[in-house]
Amino acid sequence: MNTTFDRYAGIVFCAIGLAFMIGSLGISTSAYGSNVGANIFPMILGALLSLMSFRLIYETFRKQRTEKSKENLDYKRFIIIFIAAVLYAYFLEDIGFVISTFLFLMIGFQTMHKGRVWVSLVIAGSFSYGVYYLYVHLLDGSLPGFPTWLGGA
């Protein structure tokens, strides 16, 4: 753990979270056909990012440096997850929220920890469908559904 890098990363991510929260104030509070406004997700995500950043900054000040070692950065995993995130955003409308989120989570889980495929399948499937069901059916929001070639609307 590089505390200096973590401290600066925490400050940058805190600023990004605050920018999301401020930017969400300019988004419409109501969307057509939705009881949940378009500003809710950016506001919540910005608040969560800021809170986690505050925690990271706090931990860097709290941690004592016991040993100084150079960590190797894992560029291969970073590139795989970065490409998966870009493809997730690109294909979200085409293949729908549930399928694209499921695929993104499976790639992320298997990149970070190979093996335990069944656990990854259960978590990715229940999370992607659970969030879709919660947001669309319970909160009356709108997310891209299943693609038409699968019988979705």
PDB file of C-alpha atoms in Angstrom:
ATOM      1  CA  MET A   1       0.000   0.000   0.000  1.00  0.00           C
ATOM      2  CA  ASN A   2       1.447   3.294  -1.103  1.00  0.00           C
ATOM      3  CA  THR A   3      -0.048   5.789   1.327  1.00  0.00           C
ATOM      4  CA  THR A   4       1.025   8.860  -0.636  1.00  0.00           C
ATOM      5  CA  PHE A   5      -0.619   7.602  -3.816  1.00  0.00           C
ATOM      6  CA  ASP A   6      -3.729   6.535  -1.892  1.00  0.00           C
ATOM      7  CA  ARG A   7      -3.979   9.948  -0.242  1.00  0.00           C
ATOM      8  CA  TYR A   8      -3.801  11.810  -3.550  1.00  0.00           C
ATOM      9  CA  ALA A   9      -6.158   9.342  -5.223  1.00  0.00           C
ATOM     10  CA  GLY A  10      -8.612   9.853  -2.350  1.00  0.00           C
ATOM     11  CA  ILE A  11      -8.494  13.612  -2.830  1.00  0.00           C
ATOM     12  CA  VAL A  12      -9.041  13.287  -6.600  1.00  0.00           C
ATOM     13  CA  PHE A  13     -11.927  10.829  -6.196  1.00  0.00           C
ATOM     14  CA  CYS A  14     -13.493  13.015  -3.521  1.00  0.00           C
ATOM     15  CA  ALA A  15     -13.391  15.950  -5.938  1.00  0.00           C
ATOM     16  CA  ILE A  16     -14.949  13.798  -8.662  1.00  0.00           C
ATOM     17  CA  GLY A  17     -17.705  12.694  -6.269  1.00  0.00           C
ATOM     18  CA  LEU A  18     -18.434  16.281  -5.302  1.00  0.00           C
ATOM     19  CA  ALA A  19     -18.499  17.247  -8.992  1.00  0.00           C
ATOM     20  CA  PHE A  20     -21.053  14.484  -9.630  1.00  0.00           C
ATOM     21  CA  MET A  21     -23.206  15.748  -6.790  1.00  0.00           C
ATOM     22  CA  ILE A  22     -23.021  19.349  -7.978  1.00  0.00           C
ATOM     23  CA  GLY A  23     -23.610  18.314 -11.598  1.00  0.00           C
ATOM     24  CA  SER A  24     -26.662  16.262 -10.638  1.00  0.00           C
ATOM     25  CA  LEU A  25     -28.325  19.389  -9.274  1.00  0.00           C
ATOM     26  CA  GLY A  26     -28.574  20.671 -12.845  1.00  0.00           C
ATOM     27  CA  ILE A  27     -30.306  17.520 -14.130  1.00  0.00           C
ATOM     28  CA  SER A  28     -34.068  17.337 -14.332  1.00  0.00           C
ATOM     29  CA  THR A  29     -35.696  16.004 -11.165  1.00  0.00           C
ATOM     30  CA  SER A  30     -38.352  14.133 -13.119  1.00  0.00           C
ATOM     31  CA  ALA A  31     -38.184  12.030 -16.240  1.00  0.00           C
ATOM     32  CA  TYR A  32     -40.989  11.095 -18.601  1.00  0.00           C
ATOM     33  CA  GLY A  33     -42.604   7.874 -17.412  1.00  0.00           C
ATOM     34  CA  SER A  34     -40.473   7.661 -14.291  1.00  0.00           C
ATOM     35  CA  ASN A  35     -41.169   8.539 -10.678  1.00  0.00           C
ATOM     36  CA  VAL A  36     -37.447   8.572  -9.953  1.00  0.00           C
ATOM     37  CA  GLY A  37     -35.677  11.552 -11.447  1.00  0.00           C
ATOM     38  CA  ALA A  38     -32.585  11.334 -13.590  1.00  0.00           C
ATOM     39  CA  ASN A  39     -30.631  13.214 -10.933  1.00  0.00           C
ATOM     40  CA  ILE A  40     -30.954  10.521  -8.240  1.00  0.00           C
ATOM     41  CA  PHE A  41     -28.272   8.066  -9.403  1.00  0.00           C
ATOM     42  CA  PRO A  42     -25.523  10.661 -10.002  1.00  0.00           C
ATOM     43  CA  MET A  43     -26.300  12.242  -6.632  1.00  0.00           C
ATOM     44  CA  ILE A  44     -26.149   8.923  -4.772  1.00  0.00           C
ATOM     45  CA  LEU A  45     -23.061   7.710  -6.627  1.00  0.00           C
ATOM     46  CA  GLY A  46     -21.273  11.014  -6.039  1.00  0.00           C
ATOM     47  CA  ALA A  47     -22.097  10.884  -2.340  1.00  0.00           C
ATOM     48  CA  LEU A  48     -20.881   7.280  -2.052  1.00  0.00           C
ATOM     49  CA  LEU A  49     -17.682   8.069  -3.927  1.00  0.00           C
ATOM     50  CA  SER A  50     -17.015  11.071  -1.691  1.00  0.00           C
ATOM     51  CA  LEU A  51     -17.680   9.093   1.490  1.00  0.00           C
ATOM     52  CA  MET A  52     -15.385   6.259   0.416  1.00  0.00           C
ATOM     53  CA  SER A  53     -12.730   8.810  -0.538  1.00  0.00           C
ATOM     54  CA  PHE A  54     -12.945  10.421   2.889  1.00  0.00           C
ATOM     55  CA  ARG A  55     -12.460   6.959   4.402  1.00  0.00           C
ATOM     56  CA  LEU A  56      -9.422   6.324   2.190  1.00  0.00           C
ATOM     57  CA  ILE A  57      -7.872   9.667   3.114  1.00  0.00           C
ATOM     58  CA  TYR A  58      -8.512   8.952   6.802  1.00  0.00           C
ATOM     59  CA  GLU A  59      -6.880   5.521   6.518  1.00  0.00           C
ATOM     60  CA  THR A  60      -3.755   6.967   4.898  1.00  0.00           C
ATOM     61  CA  PHE A  61      -3.234   9.343   7.787  1.00  0.00           C
ATOM     62  CA  ARG A  62      -3.934   6.576  10.298  1.00  0.00           C
ATOM     63  CA  LYS A  63      -1.651   3.951   8.827  1.00  0.00           C
ATOM     64  CA  GLN A  64       1.882   3.854  10.128  1.00  0.00           C
ATOM     65  CA  ARG A  65       4.580   3.102   7.627  1.00  0.00           C
ATOM     66  CA  THR A  66       6.217  -0.026   8.986  1.00  0.00           C
ATOM     67  CA  GLU A  67       8.078  -1.173   5.913  1.00  0.00           C
ATOM     68  CA  LYS A  68       8.949   0.502   2.689  1.00  0.00           C
ATOM     69  CA  SER A  69       8.452  -1.737  -0.307  1.00  0.00           C
ATOM     70  CA  LYS A  70       7.820  -1.097  -3.943  1.00  0.00           C
ATOM     71  CA  GLU A  71       4.643  -2.683  -5.278  1.00  0.00           C
ATOM     72  CA  ASN A  72       4.340  -3.869  -8.831  1.00  0.00           C
ATOM     73  CA  LEU A  73       1.366  -2.384 -10.624  1.00  0.00           C
ATOM     74  CA  ASP A  74      -0.889  -4.892 -12.343  1.00  0.00           C
ATOM     75  CA  TYR A  75      -1.404  -3.295 -15.750  1.00  0.00           C
ATOM     76  CA  LYS A  76      -2.901  -6.409 -17.331  1.00  0.00           C
ATOM     77  CA  ARG A  77      -5.864  -6.519 -14.920  1.00  0.00           C
ATOM     78  CA  PHE A  78      -6.345  -2.757 -15.182  1.00  0.00           C
ATOM     79  CA  ILE A  79      -6.465  -2.864 -18.969  1.00  0.00           C
ATOM     80  CA  ILE A  80      -8.910  -5.800 -18.990  1.00  0.00           C
ATOM     81  CA  ILE A  81     -11.299  -4.081 -16.585  1.00  0.00           C
ATOM     82  CA  PHE A  82     -10.929  -0.717 -18.342  1.00  0.00           C
ATOM     83  CA  ILE A  83     -11.781  -2.265 -21.728  1.00  0.00           C
ATOM     84  CA  ALA A  84     -14.707  -4.125 -20.138  1.00  0.00           C
ATOM     85  CA  ALA A  85     -16.010  -0.842 -18.669  1.00  0.00           C
ATOM     86  CA  VAL A  86     -15.778   0.919 -22.041  1.00  0.00           C
ATOM     87  CA  LEU A  87     -17.558  -1.969 -23.771  1.00  0.00           C
ATOM     88  CA  TYR A  88     -20.181  -2.005 -21.002  1.00  0.00           C
ATOM     89  CA  ALA A  89     -21.000   1.650 -21.619  1.00  0.00           C
ATOM     90  CA  TYR A  90     -20.980   1.150 -25.398  1.00  0.00           C
ATOM     91  CA  PHE A  91     -23.295  -1.889 -25.466  1.00  0.00           C
ATOM     92  CA  LEU A  92     -25.628  -0.908 -22.614  1.00  0.00           C
ATOM     93  CA  GLU A  93     -28.414   0.304 -24.908  1.00  0.00           C
ATOM     94  CA  ASP A  94     -27.970  -2.489 -27.461  1.00  0.00           C
ATOM     95  CA  ILE A  95     -28.036  -5.549 -25.208  1.00  0.00           C
ATOM     96  CA  GLY A  96     -29.805  -4.092 -22.180  1.00  0.00           C
ATOM     97  CA  PHE A  97     -28.902  -3.406 -18.589  1.00  0.00           C
ATOM     98  CA  VAL A  98     -29.220  -6.919 -17.195  1.00  0.00           C
ATOM     99  CA  ILE A  99     -27.076  -8.680 -19.795  1.00  0.00           C
ATOM    100  CA  SER A 100     -24.407  -5.986 -20.054  1.00  0.00           C
ATOM    101  CA  THR A 101     -24.111  -5.620 -16.276  1.00  0.00           C
ATOM    102  CA  PHE A 102     -23.948  -9.394 -15.861  1.00  0.00           C
ATOM    103  CA  LEU A 103     -21.152  -9.677 -18.448  1.00  0.00           C
ATOM    104  CA  PHE A 104     -19.223  -6.742 -16.979  1.00  0.00           C
ATOM    105  CA  LEU A 105     -19.404  -8.184 -13.465  1.00  0.00           C
ATOM    106  CA  MET A 106     -18.376 -11.648 -14.649  1.00  0.00           C
ATOM    107  CA  ILE A 107     -15.351 -10.231 -16.453  1.00  0.00           C
ATOM    108  CA  GLY A 108     -14.438  -8.130 -13.414  1.00  0.00           C
ATOM    109  CA  PHE A 109     -14.832 -10.989 -10.922  1.00  0.00           C
ATOM    110  CA  GLN A 110     -12.859 -13.433 -13.042  1.00  0.00           C
ATOM    111  CA  THR A 111     -10.148 -10.866 -13.730  1.00  0.00           C
ATOM    112  CA  MET A 112      -9.661 -10.107 -10.054  1.00  0.00           C
ATOM    113  CA  HIS A 113     -10.013 -13.680  -8.794  1.00  0.00           C
ATOM    114  CA  LYS A 114      -9.856 -16.544 -11.260  1.00  0.00           C
ATOM    115  CA  GLY A 115     -11.922 -19.585 -10.413  1.00  0.00           C
ATOM    116  CA  ARG A 116     -15.077 -19.825  -8.310  1.00  0.00           C
ATOM    117  CA  VAL A 117     -17.117 -19.359 -11.479  1.00  0.00           C
ATOM    118  CA  TRP A 118     -20.367 -20.487  -9.848  1.00  0.00           C
ATOM    119  CA  VAL A 119     -20.062 -17.888  -7.112  1.00  0.00           C
ATOM    120  CA  SER A 120     -19.372 -15.223  -9.724  1.00  0.00           C
ATOM    121  CA  LEU A 121     -22.366 -16.373 -11.794  1.00  0.00           C
ATOM    122  CA  VAL A 122     -24.714 -16.209  -8.817  1.00  0.00           C
ATOM    123  CA  ILE A 123     -23.492 -12.814  -7.613  1.00  0.00           C
ATOM    124  CA  ALA A 124     -23.403 -11.210 -11.071  1.00  0.00           C
ATOM    125  CA  GLY A 125     -26.794 -12.608 -12.036  1.00  0.00           C
ATOM    126  CA  SER A 126     -28.573 -11.725  -8.817  1.00  0.00           C
ATOM    127  CA  PHE A 127     -27.031  -8.252  -8.698  1.00  0.00           C
ATOM    128  CA  SER A 128     -27.781  -7.318 -12.306  1.00  0.00           C
ATOM    129  CA  TYR A 129     -31.368  -8.590 -12.252  1.00  0.00           C
ATOM    130  CA  GLY A 130     -31.939  -7.411  -8.672  1.00  0.00           C
ATOM    131  CA  VAL A 131     -30.931  -3.830  -9.432  1.00  0.00           C
ATOM    132  CA  TYR A 132     -33.010  -3.880 -12.623  1.00  0.00           C
ATOM    133  CA  TYR A 133     -36.073  -5.202 -10.789  1.00  0.00           C
ATOM    134  CA  LEU A 134     -35.645  -2.781  -7.888  1.00  0.00           C
ATOM    135  CA  TYR A 135     -35.207   0.273 -10.092  1.00  0.00           C
ATOM    136  CA  VAL A 136     -37.725  -0.504 -12.843  1.00  0.00           C
ATOM    137  CA  HIS A 137     -40.505  -2.344 -11.020  1.00  0.00           C
ATOM    138  CA  LEU A 138     -40.378  -0.973  -7.494  1.00  0.00           C
ATOM    139  CA  LEU A 139     -39.132   2.584  -8.079  1.00  0.00           C
ATOM    140  CA  ASP A 140     -40.832   2.999 -11.488  1.00  0.00           C
ATOM    141  CA  GLY A 141     -37.601   4.103 -13.116  1.00  0.00           C
ATOM    142  CA  SER A 142     -36.454   3.272 -16.618  1.00  0.00           C
ATOM    143  CA  LEU A 143     -33.415   1.254 -17.670  1.00  0.00           C
ATOM    144  CA  PRO A 144     -32.655  -0.438 -20.989  1.00  0.00           C
ATOM    145  CA  GLY A 145     -34.480  -3.770 -20.846  1.00  0.00           C
ATOM    146  CA  PHE A 146     -33.692  -6.974 -22.662  1.00  0.00           C
ATOM    147  CA  PRO A 147     -32.906  -6.701 -26.382  1.00  0.00           C
ATOM    148  CA  THR A 148     -35.709  -7.234 -28.897  1.00  0.00           C
ATOM    149  CA  TRP A 149     -34.001 -10.301 -30.382  1.00  0.00           C
ATOM    150  CA  LEU A 150     -34.492 -11.967 -26.991  1.00  0.00           C
ATOM    151  CA  GLY A 151     -38.161 -11.025 -26.828  1.00  0.00           C
ATOM    152  CA  GLY A 152     -37.652  -7.871 -24.759  1.00  0.00           C
ATOM    153  CA  ALA A 153     -39.463  -4.642 -25.248  1.00  0.00           C
TER     154      ALA A 153
END
